[in-house]
Amino acid sequence: MTDVRPAMPSGPAADAAPSAPMVETTELARDYRTQGGTVHALRDVTLRVGRGQLVAIRGRSGSGKTTLLSLVGALDRPTRGSVVVDGLPVSELAESALVDFRRRRVGFVFQTFGLLPILSAAENVEVPMRLVQTGPRERDERIRELLDLVGLGGRGEHRPYELSGGEQQRVAIARALANRPALLLADEPTGQLDSLTGRSIMALISHLVRSEGVTAIVATHDPMLIDLADRVVELRDGQVVDGGG
Ligand code: ADP
Ligand code: MG
């Protein structure tokens, strides 16, 4: 009962060689046009992230971390350049294909957890599986497996308000992994947590990278968490200043 992941739909894209990077951005740029002029949020970011790595994206507020994660997760479109994830040219895909990409191939974790307050922990984890029409028996099994994995076995019936911040973020991580994505994107997942809890969340992500084989990109400006990453990429003013390549 270790690795039971099915070949489809969560396996790598058919055109992705196992040795190909999980994420490849090429001269990626995103400009925002505002009343005050154009903001160059990301400039010429060329980045390769190997499979099974935990990569931390570090940089001050405003350095482009959220913009980069949004482009990699196809929540946003680049102004220039390209993004390939697991062999899929996501910056080229039509919106209909992107819906499927976001549901099946990436999992998102945000600073504010984003759990639905009227649903229990288990029901929150279930939502992404309902969206891809996973059957009820498989959903129940996966929910149990995931809640155990994040250390919340037995808390499935609890509503978010009955859980601490760290526990809510664990539920959000379980939810992000529900459809066995190849890639986990976390945007300041510890930003609302005290430092000890934040570290345990980063340690959990690190553990999941090893045990589930998922690739994780975590934006953080917390220097205390950096040592848990396999690699650190530093952004400044929308450019990679360290750790690219
Ligand atoms: P970080 O996540 O590192 O704090 P962001 O990616 O959120 O940085 O922002 C990078 C830059 O782009 C900042 O200067 C920010 O003000 C700007 N920016 C982000 N989103 C928008 C937007 N929707 N419209 C205009 N400017 C934006
Ligand atoms: Mg941000």
Coordinates of N, CA and C and ligand atoms in Angstrom, one line a residue:
M1 N 0.8 -1.2 0.0 CA 0.0 0.0 0.0 C 0.9 1.3 0.0
T2 N 1.9 1.2 -0.8 CA 2.8 2.5 -0.8 C 2.4 3.4 -1.9
D3 N 2.8 3.0 -3.1 CA 2.5 3.9 -4.2 C 1.5 3.3 -5.1
V4 N 0.2 3.8 -5.0 CA -0.9 3.2 -5.8 C -1.3 4.3 -6.9
R5 N -0.5 5.2 -7.1 CA -1.0 6.3 -8.1 C -1.2 5.7 -9.5
P6 N -2.4 6.0 -10.0 CA -2.7 5.4 -11.4 C -1.9 6.2 -12.4
A7 N -1.6 5.5 -13.6 CA -0.9 6.1 -14.6 C -1.6 7.4 -15.2
M8 N -2.9 7.3 -15.2 CA -3.7 8.5 -15.7 C -4.7 8.8 -14.6
P9 N -5.2 10.0 -14.5 CA -4.8 11.1 -15.3 C -3.7 11.9 -14.6
S10 N -3.1 11.3 -13.6 CA -2.1 12.2 -12.8 C -0.7 11.9 -13.3
G11 N -0.5 11.0 -14.1 CA 0.9 10.7 -14.5 C 1.4 11.8 -15.4
P12 N 2.7 11.8 -15.7 CA 3.3 12.9 -16.5 C 2.6 12.9 -17.9
A13 N 2.6 14.1 -18.5 CA 2.1 14.3 -19.8 C 2.8 13.3 -20.7
A14 N 2.1 12.9 -21.8 CA 2.7 11.8 -22.6 C 4.0 12.3 -23.3
D15 N 4.1 13.6 -23.5 CA 5.3 14.1 -24.2 C 6.4 14.5 -23.3
A16 N 6.3 14.2 -22.0 CA 7.3 14.6 -21.0 C 8.2 13.4 -20.7
A17 N 9.4 13.5 -21.1 CA 10.4 12.5 -20.7 C 10.6 12.5 -19.2
P18 N 10.8 11.4 -18.5 CA 11.0 11.4 -17.1 C 12.1 12.3 -16.6
S19 N 13.1 12.5 -17.5 CA 14.2 13.3 -17.1 C 14.0 14.8 -17.4
A20 N 12.9 15.1 -18.1 CA 12.6 16.5 -18.4 C 12.3 17.2 -17.1
P21 N 12.6 18.5 -17.1 CA 12.3 19.3 -15.9 C 10.8 19.3 -15.6
M22 N 10.4 19.4 -14.3 CA 9.0 19.6 -14.0 C 8.5 20.9 -14.5
V23 N 9.3 21.9 -14.3 CA 8.9 23.3 -14.7 C 10.1 23.9 -15.5
E24 N 9.7 24.6 -16.5 CA 10.7 25.2 -17.4 C 10.1 26.6 -17.8
T25 N 10.7 27.6 -17.3 CA 10.2 29.0 -17.8 C 11.3 29.5 -18.7
T26 N 10.9 30.2 -19.7 CA 11.9 30.8 -20.6 C 11.6 32.2 -20.9
E27 N 12.6 33.1 -20.5 CA 12.4 34.5 -20.6 C 11.0 35.0 -20.3
L28 N 10.6 34.5 -19.1 CA 9.2 34.8 -18.7 C 9.1 36.2 -18.2
A29 N 8.1 36.9 -18.7 CA 7.9 38.3 -18.2 C 6.4 38.6 -18.0
R30 N 6.1 39.4 -17.1 CA 4.7 39.8 -16.8 C 4.7 41.3 -16.5
D31 N 4.1 42.1 -17.3 CA 3.9 43.5 -17.1 C 2.5 43.7 -16.6
Y32 N 2.3 44.6 -15.7 CA 1.0 45.1 -15.3 C 0.8 46.5 -15.7
R33 N -0.2 46.8 -16.5 CA -0.4 48.2 -16.8 C -1.3 48.9 -15.8
T34 N -0.8 49.9 -15.2 CA -1.6 50.6 -14.2 C -1.8 52.1 -14.6
Q35 N -2.6 52.8 -13.9 CA -2.7 54.2 -14.1 C -1.4 55.0 -14.0
G36 N -0.6 54.5 -13.1 CA 0.7 55.2 -12.9 C 1.8 54.7 -13.9
G37 N 1.5 53.8 -14.8 CA 2.5 53.3 -15.8 C 2.5 51.8 -15.7
T38 N 3.6 51.3 -16.3 CA 3.7 49.8 -16.4 C 4.6 49.3 -15.3
V39 N 4.1 48.3 -14.6 CA 4.9 47.6 -13.6 C 5.5 46.4 -14.2
H40 N 6.8 46.3 -14.2 CA 7.5 45.0 -14.7 C 7.6 44.1 -13.5
A41 N 6.6 43.3 -13.3 CA 6.5 42.4 -12.1 C 7.5 41.3 -12.2
L42 N 7.7 40.8 -13.5 CA 8.6 39.7 -13.7 C 9.4 40.0 -15.0
R43 N 10.7 39.9 -15.0 CA 11.5 40.2 -16.2 C 12.4 39.0 -16.5
D44 N 12.2 38.5 -17.7 CA 13.1 37.5 -18.3 C 13.5 36.4 -17.3
V45 N 12.5 35.8 -16.7 CA 12.9 34.7 -15.7 C 13.0 33.4 -16.5
T46 N 14.2 32.9 -16.5 CA 14.5 31.5 -17.1 C 14.9 30.6 -16.0
L47 N 14.0 29.6 -15.8 CA 14.2 28.8 -14.6 C 13.8 27.3 -14.9
R48 N 14.6 26.4 -14.4 CA 14.3 25.0 -14.5 C 14.2 24.4 -13.2
V49 N 13.1 23.7 -12.9 CA 12.9 23.0 -11.6 C 12.8 21.5 -11.9
G50 N 13.7 20.8 -11.3 CA 13.8 19.3 -11.5 C 12.6 18.6 -10.8
R51 N 12.4 17.4 -11.2 CA 11.3 16.6 -10.5 C 11.7 16.2 -9.1
G52 N 10.7 16.2 -8.2 CA 11.0 15.7 -6.9 C 11.8 16.7 -6.0
Q53 N 11.8 18.0 -6.4 CA 12.6 18.9 -5.6 C 11.6 19.8 -4.8
L54 N 12.2 20.4 -3.7 CA 11.5 21.4 -3.0 C 12.3 22.7 -3.3
V55 N 11.7 23.6 -4.0 CA 12.4 24.8 -4.3 C 11.7 26.0 -3.6
A56 N 12.5 26.8 -2.9 CA 12.0 28.0 -2.2 C 12.3 29.2 -3.1
I57 N 11.3 30.0 -3.3 CA 11.4 31.3 -4.0 C 11.5 32.3 -2.9
R58 N 12.6 33.0 -2.9 CA 12.8 34.0 -1.8 C 12.8 35.4 -2.4
G59 N 12.4 36.3 -1.7 CA 12.5 37.7 -2.2 C 11.6 38.6 -1.3
R60 N 11.9 39.8 -1.3 CA 11.1 40.8 -0.5 C 9.7 40.9 -1.1
S61 N 8.9 41.5 -0.3 CA 7.5 41.8 -0.8 C 7.6 42.6 -2.0
G62 N 6.9 42.3 -3.1 CA 6.9 43.0 -4.3 C 8.0 42.5 -5.3
S63 N 8.7 41.5 -4.9 CA 9.8 41.1 -5.8 C 9.3 40.2 -7.0
G64 N 8.1 39.7 -6.9 CA 7.5 39.0 -8.1 C 7.2 37.5 -7.8
K65 N 7.2 37.1 -6.5 CA 7.0 35.7 -6.1 C 5.6 35.2 -6.5
T66 N 4.6 36.0 -6.1 CA 3.2 35.6 -6.4 C 3.0 35.6 -7.9
T67 N 3.5 36.6 -8.6 CA 3.4 36.6 -10.1 C 4.0 35.4 -10.7
L68 N 5.2 35.0 -10.3 CA 5.8 33.8 -10.8 C 5.0 32.6 -10.6
L69 N 4.5 32.4 -9.3 CA 3.7 31.2 -9.0 C 2.4 31.2 -9.9
S70 N 1.8 32.4 -10.0 CA 0.6 32.4 -10.8 C 0.8 32.1 -12.3
L71 N 1.9 32.4 -12.8 CA 2.2 32.1 -14.2 C 2.5 30.6 -14.3
V72 N 3.2 30.0 -13.4 CA 3.6 28.6 -13.4 C 2.3 27.8 -13.2
G73 N 1.4 28.2 -12.4 CA 0.1 27.5 -12.2 C -1.0 27.9 -13.1
A74 N -0.6 28.7 -14.1 CA -1.6 29.1 -15.1 C -2.8 29.8 -14.6
L75 N -2.6 30.5 -13.5 CA -3.7 31.4 -13.0 C -3.7 32.7 -13.7
D76 N -2.6 32.9 -14.4 CA -2.3 34.2 -15.1 C -1.5 33.9 -16.4
R77 N -1.6 34.8 -17.3 CA -0.8 34.6 -18.6 C 0.4 35.5 -18.7
P78 N 1.5 35.0 -19.2 CA 2.6 35.9 -19.4 C 2.4 37.0 -20.4
T79 N 3.2 38.1 -20.2 CA 3.2 39.1 -21.3 C 4.2 38.6 -22.4
R80 N 5.3 38.0 -22.0 CA 6.2 37.4 -22.9 C 6.8 36.2 -22.3
G81 N 7.4 35.4 -23.1 CA 8.1 34.2 -22.6 C 7.1 33.0 -22.5
S82 N 7.6 31.9 -22.0 CA 6.8 30.6 -22.0 C 7.0 29.9 -20.7
V83 N 6.0 29.1 -20.4 CA 6.0 28.2 -19.2 C 5.6 26.8 -19.7
V84 N 6.5 25.8 -19.4 CA 6.2 24.4 -19.6 C 6.2 23.7 -18.3
V85 N 5.1 23.0 -18.0 CA 5.0 22.2 -16.8 C 4.7 20.8 -17.1
D86 N 5.6 19.9 -16.6 CA 5.4 18.5 -16.9 C 5.2 18.2 -18.3
G87 N 5.9 18.9 -19.2 CA 5.8 18.7 -20.6 C 4.7 19.4 -21.3
L88 N 3.8 20.1 -20.5 CA 2.7 20.8 -21.1 C 3.0 22.3 -21.3
P89 N 2.9 22.8 -22.5 CA 3.2 24.2 -22.8 C 2.0 25.1 -22.2
V90 N 1.9 25.3 -20.9 CA 0.7 25.9 -20.3 C 0.5 27.3 -20.8
S91 N 1.6 28.0 -21.1 CA 1.4 29.4 -21.6 C 0.8 29.5 -23.0
E92 N 0.6 28.3 -23.7 CA 0.1 28.3 -25.0 C -1.3 27.7 -25.0
L93 N -1.7 27.0 -23.9 CA -3.0 26.3 -23.9 C -4.2 27.2 -23.9
A94 N -5.3 26.6 -24.5 CA -6.6 27.3 -24.4 C -7.1 27.2 -23.0
E95 N -8.0 28.1 -22.7 CA -8.6 28.2 -21.4 C -9.2 26.8 -21.0
S96 N -9.9 26.2 -21.9 CA -10.5 24.9 -21.6 C -9.5 23.9 -21.1
A97 N -8.4 23.8 -21.7 CA -7.3 22.9 -21.3 C -6.7 23.3 -20.0
L98 N -6.7 24.6 -19.7 CA -6.1 25.1 -18.5 C -7.0 24.7 -17.3
V99 N -8.3 24.7 -17.5 CA -9.1 24.2 -16.4 C -8.7 22.9 -15.9
D100 N -8.5 22.0 -16.8 CA -8.1 20.6 -16.5 C -6.7 20.6 -15.9
F101 N -5.8 21.4 -16.4 CA -4.5 21.5 -15.9 C -4.5 21.9 -14.4
R102 N -5.3 23.0 -14.1 CA -5.3 23.4 -12.7 C -5.9 22.4 -11.8
R103 N -6.9 21.7 -12.3 CA -7.6 20.7 -11.4 C -6.8 19.5 -11.2
R104 N -6.0 19.0 -12.2 CA -5.4 17.7 -12.1 C -3.9 17.8 -11.8
R105 N -3.2 18.8 -12.4 CA -1.8 18.7 -12.4 C -1.1 19.6 -11.4
V106 N -1.8 20.6 -10.9 CA -1.1 21.4 -9.9 C -2.0 21.5 -8.7
G107 N -1.4 21.6 -7.5 CA -2.1 21.9 -6.3 C -1.7 23.2 -5.8
F108 N -2.6 24.1 -5.3 CA -2.3 25.4 -4.8 C -2.5 25.5 -3.3
V109 N -1.6 26.1 -2.6 CA -1.7 26.4 -1.2 C -1.4 27.9 -1.0
F110 N -2.3 28.6 -0.3 CA -2.2 30.0 -0.1 C -1.9 30.4 1.3
Q111 N -1.5 31.6 1.5 CA -1.2 32.1 2.9 C -2.4 32.0 3.8
T112 N -3.6 32.3 3.2 CA -4.8 32.4 4.0 C -5.6 31.1 4.0
F113 N -5.0 30.0 3.6 CA -5.6 28.7 3.7 C -6.7 28.5 2.7
G114 N -7.7 29.4 2.7 CA -8.8 29.3 1.6 C -9.7 28.1 1.8
L115 N -9.9 27.7 3.0 CA -10.9 26.6 3.2 C -12.3 27.1 3.2
L116 N -13.2 26.3 2.8 CA -14.6 26.7 2.8 C -15.2 26.5 4.2
P117 N -15.6 27.6 4.9 CA -16.0 27.5 6.3 C -17.2 26.6 6.6
I118 N -18.1 26.4 5.6 CA -19.3 25.6 5.9 C -19.0 24.1 5.7
L119 N -17.8 23.8 5.2 CA -17.5 22.4 5.0 C -16.6 21.9 6.1
S120 N -16.7 20.6 6.4 CA -15.7 20.0 7.3 C -14.3 19.8 6.6
A121 N -13.3 19.5 7.4 CA -12.0 19.3 6.9 C -12.1 18.2 5.8
A122 N -12.7 17.1 6.0 CA -12.8 16.0 5.0 C -13.5 16.5 3.8
E123 N -14.6 17.3 3.9 CA -15.3 17.8 2.8 C -14.5 18.8 2.0
N124 N -13.7 19.6 2.7 CA -12.8 20.5 1.9 C -11.8 19.7 1.1
V125 N -11.3 18.6 1.6 CA -10.3 17.8 0.9 C -11.0 17.1 -0.3
E126 N -12.3 16.9 -0.1 CA -13.0 16.2 -1.2 C -13.4 17.0 -2.4
V127 N -13.4 18.4 -2.2 CA -13.9 19.2 -3.3 C -13.1 19.0 -4.6
P128 N -11.8 19.0 -4.6 CA -11.1 18.8 -5.9 C -11.4 17.5 -6.6
M129 N -11.7 16.5 -5.8 CA -12.0 15.1 -6.3 C -13.4 15.1 -6.9
R130 N -14.3 15.8 -6.3 CA -15.6 16.0 -6.9 C -15.6 16.7 -8.3
L131 N -14.7 17.7 -8.4 CA -14.6 18.4 -9.6 C -14.1 17.6 -10.8
V132 N -13.3 16.5 -10.5 CA -12.9 15.7 -11.6 C -13.6 14.3 -11.6
Q133 N -14.8 14.3 -10.9 CA -15.7 13.2 -10.9 C -15.1 11.8 -10.4
T134 N -14.2 12.0 -9.4 CA -13.7 10.7 -8.7 C -14.9 10.1 -8.0
G135 N -15.0 8.8 -8.0 CA -16.1 8.0 -7.4 C -16.1 8.1 -5.9
P136 N -17.2 7.9 -5.2 CA -17.3 8.2 -3.8 C -16.4 7.3 -2.9
R137 N -16.2 6.0 -3.3 CA -15.4 5.1 -2.5 C -13.9 5.5 -2.6
E138 N -13.5 5.9 -3.8 CA -12.1 6.3 -4.0 C -11.9 7.7 -3.2
R139 N -12.9 8.5 -3.3 CA -12.8 9.8 -2.5 C -12.6 9.6 -1.1
D140 N -13.4 8.7 -0.5 CA -13.3 8.5 1.0 C -12.0 7.9 1.3
E141 N -11.5 7.0 0.5 CA -10.2 6.4 0.8 C -9.1 7.4 0.7
R142 N -9.1 8.2 -0.3 CA -8.1 9.3 -0.5 C -8.1 10.3 0.7
I143 N -9.3 10.7 1.1 CA -9.5 11.7 2.2 C -8.8 11.1 3.4
R144 N -9.1 9.8 3.7 CA -8.5 9.3 4.9 C -7.0 9.2 4.8
E145 N -6.5 8.8 3.7 CA -5.1 8.7 3.4 C -4.4 10.1 3.6
L146 N -5.0 11.1 3.0 CA -4.5 12.5 3.0 C -4.5 13.1 4.4
L147 N -5.6 12.9 5.1 CA -5.7 13.5 6.5 C -4.6 12.8 7.4
D148 N -4.4 11.5 7.2 CA -3.4 10.8 8.0 C -2.0 11.4 7.6
L149 N -1.8 11.6 6.3 CA -0.5 12.0 5.8 C -0.2 13.4 6.4
V150 N -1.1 14.3 6.6 CA -0.9 15.6 7.1 C -1.0 15.7 8.7
G151 N -1.2 14.5 9.3 CA -1.3 14.4 10.7 C -2.6 14.8 11.3
L152 N -3.7 14.7 10.5 CA -5.0 15.1 11.0 C -6.0 14.0 11.0
G153 N -5.5 12.7 11.0 CA -6.4 11.6 11.0 C -7.3 11.8 12.3
G154 N -8.6 11.5 12.1 CA -9.5 11.7 13.2 C -10.1 13.1 13.4
R155 N -9.6 14.1 12.6 CA -10.1 15.4 12.7 C -11.0 15.8 11.5
G156 N -11.3 14.8 10.7 CA -12.0 15.0 9.4 C -13.4 15.7 9.5
E157 N -14.0 15.5 10.7 CA -15.4 16.1 10.8 C -15.3 17.5 11.3
H158 N -14.1 18.0 11.7 CA -14.0 19.3 12.2 C -14.2 20.4 11.1
R159 N -14.9 21.5 11.5 CA -14.9 22.6 10.6 C -13.7 23.5 10.8
P160 N -13.3 24.3 9.7 CA -12.1 25.1 9.8 C -12.0 25.9 11.1
Y161 N -13.1 26.5 11.6 CA -13.1 27.3 12.8 C -12.7 26.5 14.1
E162 N -12.9 25.2 14.0 CA -12.5 24.4 15.1 C -11.1 23.9 15.1
L163 N -10.3 24.4 14.1 CA -8.9 24.0 13.9 C -8.0 25.2 14.0
S164 N -6.8 25.0 14.5 CA -5.8 26.1 14.6 C -5.4 26.4 13.2
G165 N -4.7 27.6 13.1 CA -4.1 28.0 11.8 C -3.3 26.9 11.1
G166 N -2.4 26.4 11.9 CA -1.5 25.3 11.4 C -2.3 24.1 10.9
E167 N -3.3 23.8 11.6 CA -4.2 22.6 11.2 C -4.9 22.9 10.0
Q168 N -5.4 24.2 9.9 CA -6.1 24.6 8.7 C -5.2 24.5 7.5
Q169 N -4.0 24.9 7.7 CA -3.1 24.9 6.5 C -2.7 23.4 6.2
R170 N -2.7 22.5 7.1 CA -2.6 21.1 6.8 C -3.7 20.6 6.0
V171 N -4.9 21.0 6.3 CA -6.1 20.6 5.5 C -5.9 21.1 4.1
A172 N -5.5 22.4 4.0 CA -5.3 23.0 2.7 C -4.3 22.2 1.8
I173 N -3.2 21.8 2.5 CA -2.2 21.0 1.8 C -2.8 19.6 1.4
A174 N -3.6 19.0 2.2 CA -4.2 17.7 1.9 C -5.1 18.0 0.7
R175 N -5.9 19.1 0.7 CA -6.8 19.4 -0.4 C -6.0 19.6 -1.7
A176 N -4.8 20.3 -1.6 CA -4.0 20.6 -2.8 C -3.5 19.3 -3.4
L177 N -3.3 18.2 -2.6 CA -2.7 17.0 -3.1 C -3.8 16.0 -3.5
A178 N -5.1 16.3 -3.4 CA -6.2 15.4 -3.5 C -6.1 14.6 -4.8
N179 N -5.9 15.3 -5.9 CA -5.9 14.7 -7.2 C -4.5 14.3 -7.7
R180 N -3.6 14.1 -6.8 CA -2.3 13.7 -7.0 C -1.6 14.5 -8.1
P181 N -1.5 15.8 -7.8 CA -0.8 16.7 -8.8 C 0.7 16.4 -8.9
A182 N 1.3 16.7 -10.0 CA 2.7 16.5 -10.1 C 3.4 17.7 -9.4
L183 N 2.7 18.8 -9.3 CA 3.4 20.0 -8.8 C 2.5 20.7 -7.7
L184 N 3.2 21.1 -6.6 CA 2.5 21.8 -5.6 C 3.1 23.2 -5.5
L185 N 2.2 24.2 -5.6 CA 2.6 25.6 -5.6 C 2.1 26.2 -4.3
A186 N 3.0 26.7 -3.5 CA 2.6 27.3 -2.2 C 3.1 28.7 -2.1
D187 N 2.1 29.7 -1.9 CA 2.5 31.1 -1.8 C 2.5 31.6 -0.4
E188 N 3.6 31.7 0.2 CA 3.8 32.1 1.6 C 2.9 31.3 2.5
P189 N 3.0 30.0 2.5 CA 2.1 29.1 3.2 C 2.2 29.3 4.7
T190 N 3.3 29.9 5.2 CA 3.5 30.0 6.6 C 3.3 31.5 7.1
G191 N 2.9 32.3 6.1 CA 2.8 33.8 6.4 C 1.9 34.2 7.5
Q192 N 0.9 33.4 7.8 CA 0.0 33.7 8.9 C 0.2 32.9 10.2
L193 N 1.3 32.2 10.2 CA 1.5 31.2 11.3 C 2.7 31.7 12.2
D194 N 2.7 31.3 13.4 CA 3.9 31.6 14.2 C 5.1 30.8 13.7
S195 N 6.3 31.2 14.1 CA 7.4 30.6 13.5 C 7.6 29.1 13.7
L196 N 7.2 28.6 14.9 CA 7.3 27.2 15.1 C 6.3 26.4 14.2
T197 N 5.1 26.9 14.2 CA 4.0 26.2 13.4 C 4.4 26.3 11.9
G198 N 4.9 27.5 11.5 CA 5.4 27.7 10.1 C 6.4 26.7 9.7
R199 N 7.3 26.5 10.7 CA 8.4 25.5 10.4 C 7.8 24.1 10.2
S200 N 6.8 23.8 11.0 CA 6.3 22.4 10.9 C 5.5 22.3 9.6
I201 N 4.9 23.3 9.1 CA 4.3 23.3 7.8 C 5.3 23.1 6.7
M202 N 6.4 23.8 6.8 CA 7.4 23.7 5.7 C 8.0 22.3 5.8
A203 N 8.2 21.7 7.0 CA 8.7 20.4 7.2 C 7.8 19.4 6.6
L204 N 6.5 19.6 6.8 CA 5.5 18.7 6.2 C 5.6 18.7 4.6
I205 N 5.7 19.9 4.1 CA 5.8 20.0 2.6 C 7.1 19.2 2.2
S206 N 8.2 19.4 2.9 CA 9.4 18.7 2.6 C 9.2 17.2 2.7
H207 N 8.5 16.7 3.7 CA 8.2 15.3 3.8 C 7.4 14.8 2.7
L208 N 6.4 15.6 2.2 CA 5.5 15.2 1.1 C 6.3 15.1 -0.2
V209 N 7.2 16.0 -0.4 CA 8.1 15.9 -1.6 C 8.8 14.6 -1.6
R210 N 9.3 14.1 -0.5 CA 10.0 12.8 -0.4 C 8.9 11.6 -0.6
S211 N 7.9 11.7 0.2 CA 7.0 10.5 0.3 C 6.0 10.4 -0.9
E212 N 5.6 11.5 -1.4 CA 4.6 11.5 -2.5 C 5.3 11.7 -3.9
G213 N 6.5 12.1 -3.9 CA 7.2 12.3 -5.2 C 6.7 13.6 -5.9
V214 N 6.0 14.4 -5.1 CA 5.6 15.7 -5.8 C 6.7 16.7 -5.8
T215 N 6.7 17.6 -6.8 CA 7.6 18.7 -6.8 C 6.9 19.9 -6.2
A216 N 7.7 20.6 -5.4 CA 7.0 21.8 -4.7 C 7.8 23.1 -5.0
I217 N 7.1 24.1 -5.2 CA 7.7 25.5 -5.3 C 7.0 26.3 -4.2
V218 N 7.8 26.8 -3.3 CA 7.2 27.5 -2.2 C 7.8 28.9 -2.1
A219 N 6.9 29.9 -2.2 CA 7.4 31.3 -2.1 C 7.4 31.6 -0.6
T220 N 8.5 32.2 -0.1 CA 8.5 32.6 1.3 C 9.6 33.7 1.5
H221 N 9.3 34.5 2.4 CA 10.4 35.5 2.7 C 10.9 35.2 4.1
D222 N 10.6 34.0 4.6 CA 11.1 33.7 6.0 C 12.4 32.9 5.9
P223 N 13.5 33.6 6.4 CA 14.8 33.0 6.2 C 14.9 31.7 7.1
M224 N 14.1 31.5 8.1 CA 14.1 30.3 8.9 C 13.7 29.0 8.2
L225 N 13.0 29.2 7.1 CA 12.5 28.0 6.4 C 13.4 27.6 5.2
I226 N 14.3 28.5 4.9 CA 15.1 28.2 3.7 C 15.9 27.0 3.7
D227 N 16.4 26.6 4.9 CA 17.3 25.4 5.0 C 16.5 24.1 4.7
L228 N 15.2 24.1 4.7 CA 14.4 22.9 4.4 C 14.3 22.7 2.9
A229 N 14.7 23.7 2.1 CA 14.5 23.6 0.7 C 15.7 22.9 0.1
D230 N 15.5 22.2 -1.1 CA 16.6 21.6 -1.8 C 17.4 22.7 -2.6
R231 N 16.7 23.8 -2.9 CA 17.3 24.8 -3.7 C 16.5 26.1 -3.4
V232 N 17.3 27.2 -3.5 CA 16.7 28.5 -3.2 C 16.9 29.4 -4.4
V233 N 15.8 30.0 -4.9 CA 15.9 30.9 -6.0 C 15.5 32.3 -5.5
E234 N 16.4 33.2 -5.7 CA 16.2 34.6 -5.1 C 15.7 35.5 -6.2
L235 N 14.6 36.2 -5.9 CA 14.0 37.2 -6.9 C 14.3 38.6 -6.3
R236 N 14.6 39.5 -7.2 CA 14.7 40.9 -6.8 C 14.2 41.7 -8.0
D237 N 13.2 42.6 -7.7 CA 12.6 43.4 -8.8 C 12.2 42.6 -10.0
G238 N 11.7 41.4 -9.8 CA 11.2 40.6 -10.9 C 12.2 39.8 -11.6
Q239 N 13.5 39.8 -11.1 CA 14.5 39.1 -11.8 C 15.1 38.0 -10.9
V240 N 15.6 36.9 -11.5 CA 16.3 35.9 -10.7 C 17.7 36.5 -10.4
V241 N 18.1 36.7 -9.2 CA 19.4 37.2 -8.9 C 20.3 36.1 -8.3
D242 N 19.7 34.9 -8.0 CA 20.5 33.8 -7.4 C 19.7 32.5 -7.5
G243 N 20.4 31.5 -7.8 CA 19.8 30.1 -7.8 C 19.0 29.7 -9.1
G244 N 19.1 30.5 -10.1 CA 18.4 30.2 -11.4 C 19.2 29.0 -12.1
G245 N 18.9 28.8 -13.3 CA 19.6 27.8 -14.1 C 19.0 26.4 -13.9
Ligands
ADP1 P1 5.5 39.3 -4.1 O1 4.6 38.2 -4.2 O2 7.0 38.9 -4.2 O3 5.2 40.2 -3.0 P2 4.1 40.2 -6.5 O4 4.3 39.2 -7.5 O5 2.8 40.2 -5.8 O6 5.3 40.2 -5.5 O7 4.2 41.6 -7.1 C1 5.3 42.0 -8.0 C2 5.1 43.5 -8.5 O8 4.0 43.5 -9.3 C3 4.9 44.4 -7.3 O9 5.4 45.7 -7.7 C4 3.4 44.6 -7.3 O10 3.0 45.8 -6.8 C5 3.0 44.4 -8.8 N1 1.7 43.8 -9.0 C6 1.3 42.6 -8.6 N2 0.0 42.4 -9.1 C7 -0.4 43.5 -9.7 C8 -1.6 43.9 -10.3 N3 -2.6 43.0 -10.4 N4 -1.6 45.1 -10.9 C9 -0.6 45.9 -10.8 N5 0.6 45.6 -10.2 C10 0.7 44.4 -9.7
MG2 MG 3.2 37.5 -2.8

